[in-house]
């Protein structure tokens, strides 16, 4: 049986492994983190296109079970004026297709649990350091080496190892590096804010100096995020007093606005996390004869479009379908790139436009769409959330 070596145990890695199994192939996941890449604290949204892609591999139900819905977005200006309300992209296409919100760590755990239930092996503490293609009597093989000195052999290697991908640089040492977009993303959780928020709604607050989005979970807790201009943070050594410092900084940016955003931030305890926003507009080379990248390793959008998880899910399933239909890996990789490159680069470009407005402190006089889209962007028409994979 054909065997894949999947580098990275995040969203893309787990989904790819399950999709390959559906296509009749064996795979093994190699994760660099010792206990799982939990990315503690952050949350994300899986939109209709991501949910429908998960349905292809019968993995939609556990994700829905561990998440909560949003059906609409309410828009508020810096003066507190209500600017309108509309359905979030995808909800108009039928019941159950609205976006689902959950912690990133929860999505990892759900997908890993489902992969394990299907007998897919995950090897932790395996940091990829190299890979080589070898010719044998039985055909072409790829051998991966890891920092602990171990090796693994398979028919091809899938780089699902994220934004700072080792696989990407093995495929092309001159591959571009991720670009810092000029914004920080801060998120937090609070039960103590005395703020009325409508159910199943993302309230998007376009402040004069910061953009805030928030929603209330079914248990009453408010989940919020903010996109603000800022310098690139040291990823390896974050400041020790980060939660308090971020709360004070963000509350200060929101203090002059007549909105509930400042109150929500001030009511949040130390459950505040901040990260840099990066993107990767275009990776010239996605594959060799035996290696291929997907998800953030191949393309990464700033978080404004909120499509990172859904794009990774789509990638894994399309790649598996191509490998099913084209037994030679290189032909499958070419077909996969032809099907995916235009779509993902369009998402990256749209999200970069929104990020640039935040980083520059300008808005063009109107708030951003809750689904990360503007007129003429991925929220218009059906091209983004209406995407479906015919297995």
C-alpha positions as a LaTeX table, in Angstrom:
\begin{tabular}{lrrr}
\hline
Residue & $x$ (\AA) & $y$ (\AA) & $z$ (\AA) \\
\hline
Unk1 & 0.00 & 0.00 & 0.00 \\
Unk2 & 1.17 & 3.53 & $-0.82$ \\
Unk3 & 2.51 & 5.30 & 2.28 \\
Unk4 & 2.71 & 9.02 & 2.97 \\
Unk5 & 4.93 & 10.76 & 5.52 \\
Unk6 & 2.99 & 13.75 & 6.83 \\
Unk7 & 5.09 & 16.41 & 8.53 \\
Unk8 & 3.01 & 18.40 & 11.01 \\
Unk9 & 0.17 & 17.29 & 13.25 \\
Unk10 & $-1.98$ & 20.39 & 13.05 \\
Unk11 & $-5.22$ & 20.88 & 11.16 \\
Unk12 & $-3.78$ & 20.23 & 7.70 \\
Unk13 & $-1.83$ & 17.16 & 8.77 \\
Unk14 & $-4.70$ & 15.37 & 10.49 \\
Unk15 & $-7.18$ & 16.12 & 7.70 \\
Unk16 & $-4.73$ & 15.01 & 5.00 \\
Unk17 & $-4.12$ & 11.72 & 6.78 \\
Unk18 & $-7.84$ & 10.97 & 7.01 \\
Unk19 & $-8.40$ & 11.97 & 3.39 \\
Unk20 & $-5.55$ & 9.76 & 2.20 \\
Unk21 & $-7.02$ & 6.87 & 4.16 \\
Unk22 & $-10.34$ & 7.43 & 2.34 \\
Unk23 & $-8.35$ & 7.34 & $-0.91$ \\
Unk24 & $-6.90$ & 3.95 & 0.06 \\
Unk25 & $-3.47$ & 5.09 & 1.24 \\
Unk26 & $-1.55$ & 4.67 & 4.46 \\
Unk27 & 0.03 & 7.61 & 6.26 \\
Unk28 & 1.98 & 8.45 & 9.38 \\
Unk29 & 2.01 & 11.87 & 11.03 \\
Unk30 & 5.21 & 13.32 & 12.48 \\
Unk31 & 4.69 & 16.21 & 14.91 \\
Unk32 & 7.56 & 18.28 & 16.30 \\
Unk33 & 5.78 & 19.17 & 19.55 \\
Unk34 & 6.10 & 16.57 & 22.32 \\
Unk35 & 2.40 & 16.55 & 23.21 \\
Unk36 & 0.64 & 18.32 & 20.34 \\
Unk37 & 0.70 & 21.78 & 18.74 \\
Unk38 & $-2.07$ & 23.20 & 20.89 \\
Unk39 & $-1.51$ & 26.94 & 20.30 \\
Unk40 & $-3.15$ & 27.49 & 23.67 \\
Unk41 & $-5.54$ & 30.43 & 23.95 \\
Unk42 & $-6.36$ & 31.31 & 20.35 \\
Unk43 & $-9.70$ & 30.58 & 18.72 \\
Unk44 & $-10.79$ & 30.33 & 15.13 \\
Unk45 & $-13.77$ & 29.98 & 12.81 \\
Unk46 & $-14.46$ & 27.18 & 10.35 \\
Unk47 & $-16.68$ & 28.48 & 7.57 \\
Unk48 & $-19.19$ & 26.62 & 5.39 \\
Unk49 & $-16.56$ & 25.66 & 2.83 \\
Unk50 & $-14.36$ & 24.10 & 5.52 \\
Unk51 & $-17.29$ & 22.29 & 7.13 \\
Unk52 & $-18.44$ & 20.88 & 3.81 \\
Unk53 & $-14.89$ & 19.73 & 3.06 \\
Unk54 & $-14.82$ & 17.92 & 6.41 \\
Unk55 & $-18.10$ & 16.26 & 5.44 \\
Unk56 & $-16.27$ & 14.58 & 2.53 \\
Unk57 & $-14.16$ & 12.60 & 5.00 \\
Unk58 & $-16.98$ & 12.17 & 7.56 \\
Unk59 & $-15.22$ & 14.43 & 10.06 \\
Unk60 & $-17.71$ & 17.28 & 10.20 \\
Unk61 & $-19.85$ & 15.97 & 13.09 \\
Unk62 & $-17.18$ & 15.99 & 15.86 \\
Unk63 & $-16.10$ & 19.51 & 14.89 \\
Unk64 & $-19.70$ & 20.75 & 15.01 \\
Unk65 & $-20.21$ & 19.00 & 18.35 \\
Unk66 & $-17.28$ & 20.86 & 19.96 \\
Unk67 & $-18.04$ & 24.32 & 18.54 \\
Unk68 & $-20.83$ & 26.89 & 18.52 \\
Unk69 & $-22.57$ & 28.71 & 15.66 \\
Unk70 & $-22.87$ & 32.25 & 14.42 \\
Unk71 & $-25.50$ & 33.20 & 11.90 \\
Unk72 & $-25.05$ & 36.93 & 11.47 \\
Unk73 & $-22.78$ & 39.91 & 11.98 \\
Unk74 & $-23.71$ & 43.20 & 13.60 \\
Unk75 & $-21.62$ & 46.25 & 12.71 \\
Unk76 & $-20.91$ & 49.10 & 15.15 \\
Unk77 & $-18.99$ & 52.31 & 14.50 \\
Unk78 & $-16.62$ & 54.08 & 16.90 \\
Unk79 & $-19.44$ & 56.41 & 18.00 \\
Unk80 & $-21.59$ & 53.43 & 19.03 \\
Unk81 & $-23.93$ & 53.80 & 16.09 \\
Unk82 & $-25.33$ & 50.55 & 14.76 \\
Unk83 & $-24.29$ & 50.38 & 11.11 \\
Unk84 & $-26.30$ & 47.35 & 10.11 \\
Unk85 & $-26.65$ & 43.60 & 10.36 \\
Unk86 & $-26.36$ & 40.85 & 7.77 \\
Unk87 & $-26.01$ & 37.08 & 7.49 \\
Unk88 & $-22.47$ & 35.72 & 7.61 \\
Unk89 & $-21.39$ & 34.21 & 4.31 \\
Unk90 & $-22.60$ & 30.64 & 4.02 \\
Unk91 & $-25.60$ & 30.82 & 6.32 \\
Unk92 & $-27.91$ & 31.66 & 3.47 \\
Unk93 & $-27.01$ & 28.41 & 1.69 \\
Unk94 & $-28.92$ & 26.15 & 4.05 \\
Unk95 & $-29.31$ & 25.04 & 7.63 \\
Unk96 & $-26.17$ & 23.92 & 9.38 \\
Unk97 & $-23.73$ & 25.68 & 7.05 \\
Unk98 & $-23.08$ & 28.69 & 9.24 \\
Unk99 & $-19.55$ & 29.16 & 10.61 \\
Unk100 & $-18.51$ & 27.36 & 13.78 \\
Unk101 & $-16.28$ & 28.92 & 16.45 \\
Unk102 & $-13.93$ & 26.89 & 18.64 \\
Unk103 & $-10.52$ & 27.10 & 20.25 \\
Unk104 & $-7.65$ & 26.14 & 17.97 \\
Unk105 & $-6.50$ & 23.61 & 20.56 \\
Unk106 & $-9.95$ & 22.04 & 20.56 \\
Unk107 & $-9.92$ & 21.64 & 16.79 \\
Unk108 & $-6.49$ & 19.98 & 16.98 \\
Unk109 & $-7.68$ & 17.60 & 19.70 \\
Unk110 & $-10.90$ & 16.72 & 17.90 \\
Unk111 & $-9.10$ & 15.95 & 14.64 \\
Unk112 & $-6.37$ & 13.97 & 16.40 \\
Unk113 & $-8.94$ & 11.94 & 18.30 \\
Unk114 & $-10.78$ & 11.17 & 15.07 \\
Unk115 & $-7.53$ & 10.24 & 13.30 \\
Unk116 & $-6.54$ & 7.94 & 16.17 \\
Unk117 & $-9.99$ & 6.32 & 16.10 \\
Unk118 & $-9.31$ & 5.49 & 12.45 \\
Unk119 & $-5.95$ & 3.91 & 13.29 \\
Unk120 & $-3.72$ & 6.71 & 12.00 \\
Unk121 & $-0.40$ & 6.94 & 13.86 \\
Unk122 & 0.93 & 10.23 & 15.23 \\
Unk123 & 4.61 & 10.38 & 16.27 \\
Unk124 & 5.36 & 13.25 & 18.64 \\
Unk125 & 8.73 & 14.90 & 19.23 \\
Unk126 & 9.73 & 14.46 & 15.58 \\
Unk127 & 11.23 & 17.67 & 14.19 \\
Unk128 & 12.08 & 17.32 & 10.51 \\
Unk129 & 15.66 & 18.19 & 9.59 \\
Unk130 & 16.07 & 16.72 & 6.12 \\
Unk131 & 14.60 & 14.58 & 3.36 \\
Unk132 & 16.07 & 12.84 & 0.33 \\
Unk133 & 14.67 & 11.03 & $-2.66$ \\
Unk134 & 16.14 & 7.61 & $-3.40$ \\
Unk135 & 15.72 & 5.27 & $-6.35$ \\
Unk136 & 15.16 & 1.62 & $-5.48$ \\
Unk137 & 14.27 & $-1.49$ & $-7.40$ \\
Unk138 & 10.68 & $-0.95$ & $-6.34$ \\
Unk139 & 10.55 & 2.69 & $-7.47$ \\
Unk140 & 11.13 & 6.15 & $-6.02$ \\
Unk141 & 11.06 & 6.60 & $-2.25$ \\
Unk142 & 11.56 & 9.49 & 0.15 \\
Unk143 & 13.50 & 9.21 & 3.41 \\
Unk144 & 12.90 & 11.80 & 6.13 \\
Unk145 & 15.35 & 12.46 & 8.96 \\
Unk146 & 14.49 & 13.99 & 12.32 \\
Unk147 & 16.34 & 15.92 & 15.00 \\
Unk148 & 16.34 & 12.93 & 17.37 \\
Unk149 & 18.31 & 10.90 & 14.82 \\
Unk150 & 15.42 & 8.75 & 13.66 \\
Unk151 & 14.37 & 8.21 & 10.04 \\
Unk152 & 11.20 & 7.30 & 8.21 \\
Unk153 & 10.60 & 6.06 & 4.67 \\
Unk154 & 7.59 & 6.46 & 2.45 \\
Unk155 & 6.39 & 6.90 & $-1.12$ \\
Unk156 & 6.01 & 10.67 & $-0.74$ \\
Unk157 & 6.19 & 13.39 & 1.91 \\
Unk158 & 3.54 & 16.00 & 2.68 \\
Unk159 & 4.68 & 19.21 & 4.35 \\
Unk160 & 1.82 & 20.29 & 6.60 \\
Unk161 & 4.30 & 21.95 & 8.96 \\
Unk162 & 2.85 & 25.43 & 9.02 \\
Unk163 & 3.94 & 28.97 & 8.47 \\
Unk164 & 7.61 & 28.42 & 9.27 \\
Unk165 & 7.78 & 25.19 & 7.27 \\
Unk166 & 10.98 & 23.16 & 7.05 \\
Unk167 & 9.51 & 21.20 & 4.14 \\
Unk168 & 9.06 & 24.38 & 2.12 \\
Unk169 & 12.78 & 25.19 & 2.38 \\
Unk170 & 13.76 & 21.59 & 1.56 \\
Unk171 & 11.72 & 21.80 & $-1.63$ \\
Unk172 & 13.15 & 25.23 & $-2.48$ \\
Unk173 & 15.94 & 26.73 & $-0.36$ \\
Unk174 & 15.17 & 30.11 & $-1.97$ \\
Unk175 & 11.48 & 29.98 & $-1.02$ \\
Unk176 & 10.12 & 33.28 & 0.35 \\
Unk177 & 9.77 & 33.71 & 4.08 \\
Unk178 & 6.48 & 34.72 & 5.73 \\
Unk179 & 5.88 & 38.49 & 5.77 \\
Unk180 & 4.87 & 40.32 & 8.92 \\
Unk181 & 1.74 & 42.29 & 8.04 \\
Unk182 & 2.23 & 45.10 & 10.57 \\
Unk183 & $-0.56$ & 44.01 & 12.88 \\
Unk184 & $-0.91$ & 42.08 & 16.13 \\
Unk185 & $-3.90$ & 39.88 & 16.83 \\
Unk186 & $-5.04$ & 39.78 & 20.46 \\
Unk187 & $-7.79$ & 37.53 & 21.80 \\
Unk188 & $-9.37$ & 36.88 & 25.16 \\
Unk189 & $-12.29$ & 35.45 & 27.11 \\
Unk190 & $-14.43$ & 36.96 & 29.86 \\
Unk191 & $-17.53$ & 36.15 & 31.89 \\
Unk192 & $-17.43$ & 39.41 & 33.82 \\
Unk193 & $-18.36$ & 42.01 & 31.19 \\
Unk194 & $-21.81$ & 43.51 & 31.73 \\
Unk195 & $-22.44$ & 43.88 & 28.01 \\
Unk196 & $-25.49$ & 42.80 & 26.05 \\
Unk197 & $-24.57$ & 40.81 & 22.95 \\
Unk198 & $-27.16$ & 39.16 & 20.70 \\
Unk199 & $-26.98$ & 35.35 & 20.39 \\
Unk200 & $-25.33$ & 33.59 & 17.43 \\
Unk201 & $-23.89$ & 36.91 & 16.30 \\
Unk202 & $-20.42$ & 38.31 & 15.76 \\
Unk203 & $-20.48$ & 41.95 & 16.85 \\
Unk204 & $-17.79$ & 43.78 & 14.89 \\
Unk205 & $-16.69$ & 47.10 & 16.39 \\
Unk206 & $-14.71$ & 49.43 & 14.19 \\
Unk207 & $-12.99$ & 51.67 & 16.75 \\
Unk208 & $-11.05$ & 54.78 & 15.90 \\
Unk209 & $-7.75$ & 53.08 & 16.75 \\
Unk210 & $-8.49$ & 49.34 & 16.90 \\
Unk211 & $-10.82$ & 46.79 & 15.37 \\
Unk212 & $-12.60$ & 44.38 & 17.76 \\
Unk213 & $-14.85$ & 41.41 & 17.09 \\
Unk214 & $-16.74$ & 39.52 & 19.78 \\
Unk215 & $-19.35$ & 36.83 & 20.23 \\
Unk216 & $-21.07$ & 35.18 & 23.18 \\
Unk217 & $-20.66$ & 31.43 & 23.62 \\
Unk218 & $-23.70$ & 29.36 & 24.66 \\
Unk219 & $-22.45$ & 29.26 & 28.27 \\
Unk220 & $-22.45$ & 33.07 & 28.43 \\
Unk221 & $-18.72$ & 33.64 & 28.07 \\
Unk222 & $-17.66$ & 36.40 & 25.68 \\
Unk223 & $-14.94$ & 35.47 & 23.18 \\
Unk224 & $-13.22$ & 38.47 & 21.60 \\
Unk225 & $-10.36$ & 39.35 & 19.30 \\
Unk226 & $-8.71$ & 42.61 & 18.26 \\
Unk227 & $-6.54$ & 43.51 & 15.30 \\
Unk228 & $-4.27$ & 46.45 & 16.00 \\
Unk229 & $-1.23$ & 48.02 & 14.34 \\
Unk230 & 1.99 & 47.07 & 16.07 \\
Unk231 & 5.59 & 45.99 & 15.82 \\
Unk232 & 6.55 & 42.35 & 15.38 \\
Unk233 & 6.68 & 40.46 & 18.66 \\
Unk234 & 9.56 & 38.20 & 19.64 \\
Unk235 & 7.99 & 34.79 & 19.07 \\
Unk236 & 10.63 & 32.96 & 21.09 \\
Unk237 & 10.64 & 35.25 & 24.15 \\
Unk238 & 7.24 & 36.90 & 24.76 \\
Unk239 & 7.15 & 39.41 & 27.63 \\
Unk240 & 6.33 & 37.88 & 31.04 \\
Unk241 & 3.58 & 40.42 & 31.83 \\
Unk242 & 1.94 & 40.02 & 28.43 \\
Unk243 & $-1.75$ & 39.57 & 29.46 \\
Unk244 & $-1.83$ & 42.63 & 31.73 \\
Unk245 & 0.20 & 44.73 & 29.31 \\
Unk246 & $-2.04$ & 43.82 & 26.39 \\
Unk247 & $-5.19$ & 44.53 & 28.40 \\
Unk248 & $-3.96$ & 47.99 & 29.36 \\
Unk249 & $-2.72$ & 48.83 & 25.89 \\
Unk250 & $-5.85$ & 47.70 & 24.11 \\
Unk251 & $-8.22$ & 49.31 & 26.62 \\
Unk252 & $-6.31$ & 52.55 & 26.10 \\
Unk253 & $-6.76$ & 52.34 & 22.33 \\
Unk254 & $-10.51$ & 51.82 & 22.81 \\
Unk255 & $-11.08$ & 54.31 & 25.64 \\
Unk256 & $-12.15$ & 57.23 & 23.44 \\
Unk257 & $-14.78$ & 55.22 & 21.56 \\
Unk258 & $-18.43$ & 55.05 & 22.59 \\
Unk259 & $-18.64$ & 51.26 & 22.24 \\
Unk260 & $-18.69$ & 48.24 & 24.59 \\
Unk261 & $-15.24$ & 47.13 & 23.40 \\
Unk262 & $-13.21$ & 48.81 & 26.17 \\
Unk263 & $-15.49$ & 47.36 & 28.87 \\
Unk264 & $-15.12$ & 43.86 & 27.45 \\
Unk265 & $-11.33$ & 44.12 & 27.38 \\
Unk266 & $-11.11$ & 45.60 & 30.90 \\
Unk267 & $-13.31$ & 42.80 & 32.27 \\
Unk268 & $-10.93$ & 40.15 & 30.92 \\
Unk269 & $-8.49$ & 38.54 & 33.35 \\
Unk270 & $-5.20$ & 36.95 & 32.30 \\
Unk271 & $-6.79$ & 34.85 & 29.58 \\
Unk272 & $-5.39$ & 37.13 & 26.91 \\
Unk273 & $-2.98$ & 36.02 & 24.19 \\
Unk274 & $-1.33$ & 37.98 & 21.42 \\
Unk275 & 0.39 & 36.92 & 18.24 \\
Unk276 & 1.91 & 38.33 & 15.10 \\
Unk277 & $-0.07$ & 38.32 & 11.88 \\
Unk278 & 1.88 & 36.98 & 8.90 \\
Unk279 & 1.09 & 36.12 & 5.35 \\
Unk280 & 2.76 & 34.26 & 2.51 \\
Unk281 & 1.42 & 35.65 & $-0.72$ \\
Unk282 & 2.93 & 33.17 & $-3.16$ \\
Unk283 & 5.29 & 30.24 & $-2.90$ \\
Unk284 & 6.79 & 29.68 & $-6.37$ \\
Unk285 & 7.50 & 25.96 & $-5.93$ \\
Unk286 & 4.99 & 23.77 & $-4.15$ \\
Unk287 & 6.50 & 20.35 & $-4.86$ \\
Unk288 & 9.28 & 18.10 & $-6.12$ \\
Unk289 & 8.84 & 14.55 & $-7.41$ \\
Unk290 & 8.31 & 13.23 & $-3.88$ \\
Unk291 & 7.51 & 16.22 & $-1.62$ \\
Unk292 & 4.64 & 18.71 & $-1.53$ \\
Unk293 & 3.44 & 21.48 & 0.79 \\
Unk294 & $-0.09$ & 22.48 & 1.76 \\
Unk295 & $-1.91$ & 24.74 & 4.19 \\
Unk296 & 0.16 & 27.52 & 5.74 \\
Unk297 & 3.34 & 25.85 & 4.51 \\
Unk298 & 2.29 & 26.70 & 0.94 \\
Unk299 & 0.18 & 29.82 & 1.43 \\
Unk300 & $-0.77$ & 31.83 & 4.49 \\
Unk301 & $-3.34$ & 34.60 & 4.79 \\
Unk302 & $-3.44$ & 37.29 & 7.43 \\
Unk303 & $-6.16$ & 36.34 & 9.94 \\
Unk304 & $-8.62$ & 39.00 & 8.74 \\
Unk305 & $-10.42$ & 36.68 & 6.31 \\
Unk306 & $-10.61$ & 33.96 & 9.00 \\
Unk307 & $-10.11$ & 31.31 & 6.31 \\
Unk308 & $-6.82$ & 29.72 & 7.39 \\
Unk309 & $-8.37$ & 26.58 & 8.88 \\
Unk310 & $-10.85$ & 26.13 & 6.04 \\
Unk311 & $-8.17$ & 26.53 & 3.37 \\
Unk312 & $-5.97$ & 23.94 & 5.10 \\
Unk313 & $-8.87$ & 21.50 & 5.27 \\
Unk314 & $-9.66$ & 21.98 & 1.58 \\
Unk315 & $-6.00$ & 21.50 & 0.63 \\
Unk316 & $-5.69$ & 18.16 & 2.38 \\
Unk317 & $-8.78$ & 16.69 & 0.77 \\
Unk318 & $-8.00$ & 17.97 & $-2.73$ \\
Unk319 & $-4.46$ & 16.61 & $-2.48$ \\
Unk320 & $-5.73$ & 13.18 & $-1.44$ \\
Unk321 & $-8.23$ & 13.16 & $-4.30$ \\
Unk322 & $-5.45$ & 14.01 & $-6.79$ \\
Unk323 & $-3.24$ & 11.24 & $-5.40$ \\
Unk324 & $-6.13$ & 8.81 & $-5.76$ \\
Unk325 & $-6.68$ & 9.81 & $-9.38$ \\
Unk326 & $-2.99$ & 10.10 & $-10.37$ \\
Unk327 & $-0.95$ & 7.22 & $-8.92$ \\
Unk328 & 2.37 & 8.90 & $-9.78$ \\
Unk329 & 2.99 & 11.48 & $-7.02$ \\
Unk330 & 4.46 & 14.15 & $-9.27$ \\
Unk331 & 1.45 & 14.11 & $-11.59$ \\
Unk332 & $-0.84$ & 14.28 & $-8.58$ \\
Unk333 & 1.09 & 17.23 & $-7.14$ \\
Unk334 & 0.83 & 19.11 & $-10.45$ \\
Unk335 & $-2.93$ & 18.51 & $-10.56$ \\
Unk336 & $-3.31$ & 19.60 & $-6.93$ \\
Unk337 & $-1.42$ & 22.85 & $-7.54$ \\
Unk338 & $-3.51$ & 23.60 & $-10.63$ \\
Unk339 & $-6.69$ & 23.17 & $-8.61$ \\
Unk340 & $-5.59$ & 25.17 & $-5.58$ \\
Unk341 & $-3.10$ & 27.94 & $-6.38$ \\
Unk342 & $-5.44$ & 30.54 & $-7.88$ \\
Unk343 & $-8.03$ & 30.11 & $-5.14$ \\
Unk344 & $-5.70$ & 30.33 & $-2.16$ \\
Unk345 & $-3.68$ & 33.23 & $-3.53$ \\
Unk346 & $-6.92$ & 35.14 & $-4.09$ \\
Unk347 & $-7.82$ & 34.63 & $-0.41$ \\
Unk348 & $-4.35$ & 35.74 & 0.71 \\
Unk349 & $-4.59$ & 38.90 & $-1.38$ \\
Unk350 & $-8.04$ & 39.82 & $-0.07$ \\
Unk351 & $-7.00$ & 39.29 & 3.53 \\
Unk352 & $-3.80$ & 41.28 & 3.02 \\
Unk353 & $-5.86$ & 44.27 & 1.91 \\
Unk354 & $-7.82$ & 44.21 & 5.14 \\
Unk355 & $-4.66$ & 43.78 & 7.20 \\
Unk356 & $-3.05$ & 46.75 & 5.49 \\
Unk357 & $-5.97$ & 48.98 & 6.44 \\
Unk358 & $-5.55$ & 47.98 & 10.08 \\
Unk359 & $-1.77$ & 48.29 & 10.07 \\
Unk360 & $-1.97$ & 51.78 & 8.58 \\
Unk361 & $-4.71$ & 52.85 & 10.99 \\
Unk362 & $-7.08$ & 53.68 & 8.13 \\
Unk363 & $-10.42$ & 52.15 & 7.28 \\
Unk364 & $-11.77$ & 53.88 & 4.24 \\
Unk365 & $-14.67$ & 55.02 & 6.41 \\
Unk366 & $-16.39$ & 51.69 & 6.85 \\
Unk367 & $-15.94$ & 48.58 & 9.00 \\
Unk368 & $-14.62$ & 45.28 & 7.77 \\
Unk369 & $-16.89$ & 42.36 & 7.01 \\
Unk370 & $-17.20$ & 39.76 & 9.78 \\
Unk371 & $-16.27$ & 37.05 & 7.32 \\
Unk372 & $-13.12$ & 38.93 & 6.39 \\
Unk373 & $-14.55$ & 40.22 & 3.14 \\
Unk374 & $-15.24$ & 43.53 & 1.46 \\
Unk375 & $-17.19$ & 44.45 & $-1.63$ \\
Unk376 & $-15.36$ & 42.83 & $-4.50$ \\
Unk377 & $-13.56$ & 40.50 & $-2.09$ \\
Unk378 & $-14.20$ & 36.93 & $-0.98$ \\
Unk379 & $-17.53$ & 37.75 & 0.67 \\
Unk380 & $-19.12$ & 38.80 & $-2.60$ \\
Unk381 & $-20.89$ & 36.07 & $-4.53$ \\
Unk382 & $-20.34$ & 32.40 & $-3.83$ \\
Unk383 & $-16.71$ & 31.76 & $-4.75$ \\
Unk384 & $-15.36$ & 31.54 & $-1.20$ \\
Unk385 & $-17.82$ & 29.83 & 1.14 \\
Unk386 & $-19.69$ & 28.12 & $-1.71$ \\
Unk387 & $-16.64$ & 26.07 & $-2.73$ \\
Unk388 & $-17.32$ & 22.32 & $-2.71$ \\
Unk389 & $-15.13$ & 19.28 & $-3.36$ \\
Unk390 & $-16.69$ & 16.51 & $-5.47$ \\
Unk391 & $-14.97$ & 13.39 & $-4.20$ \\
\hline
\end{tabular}
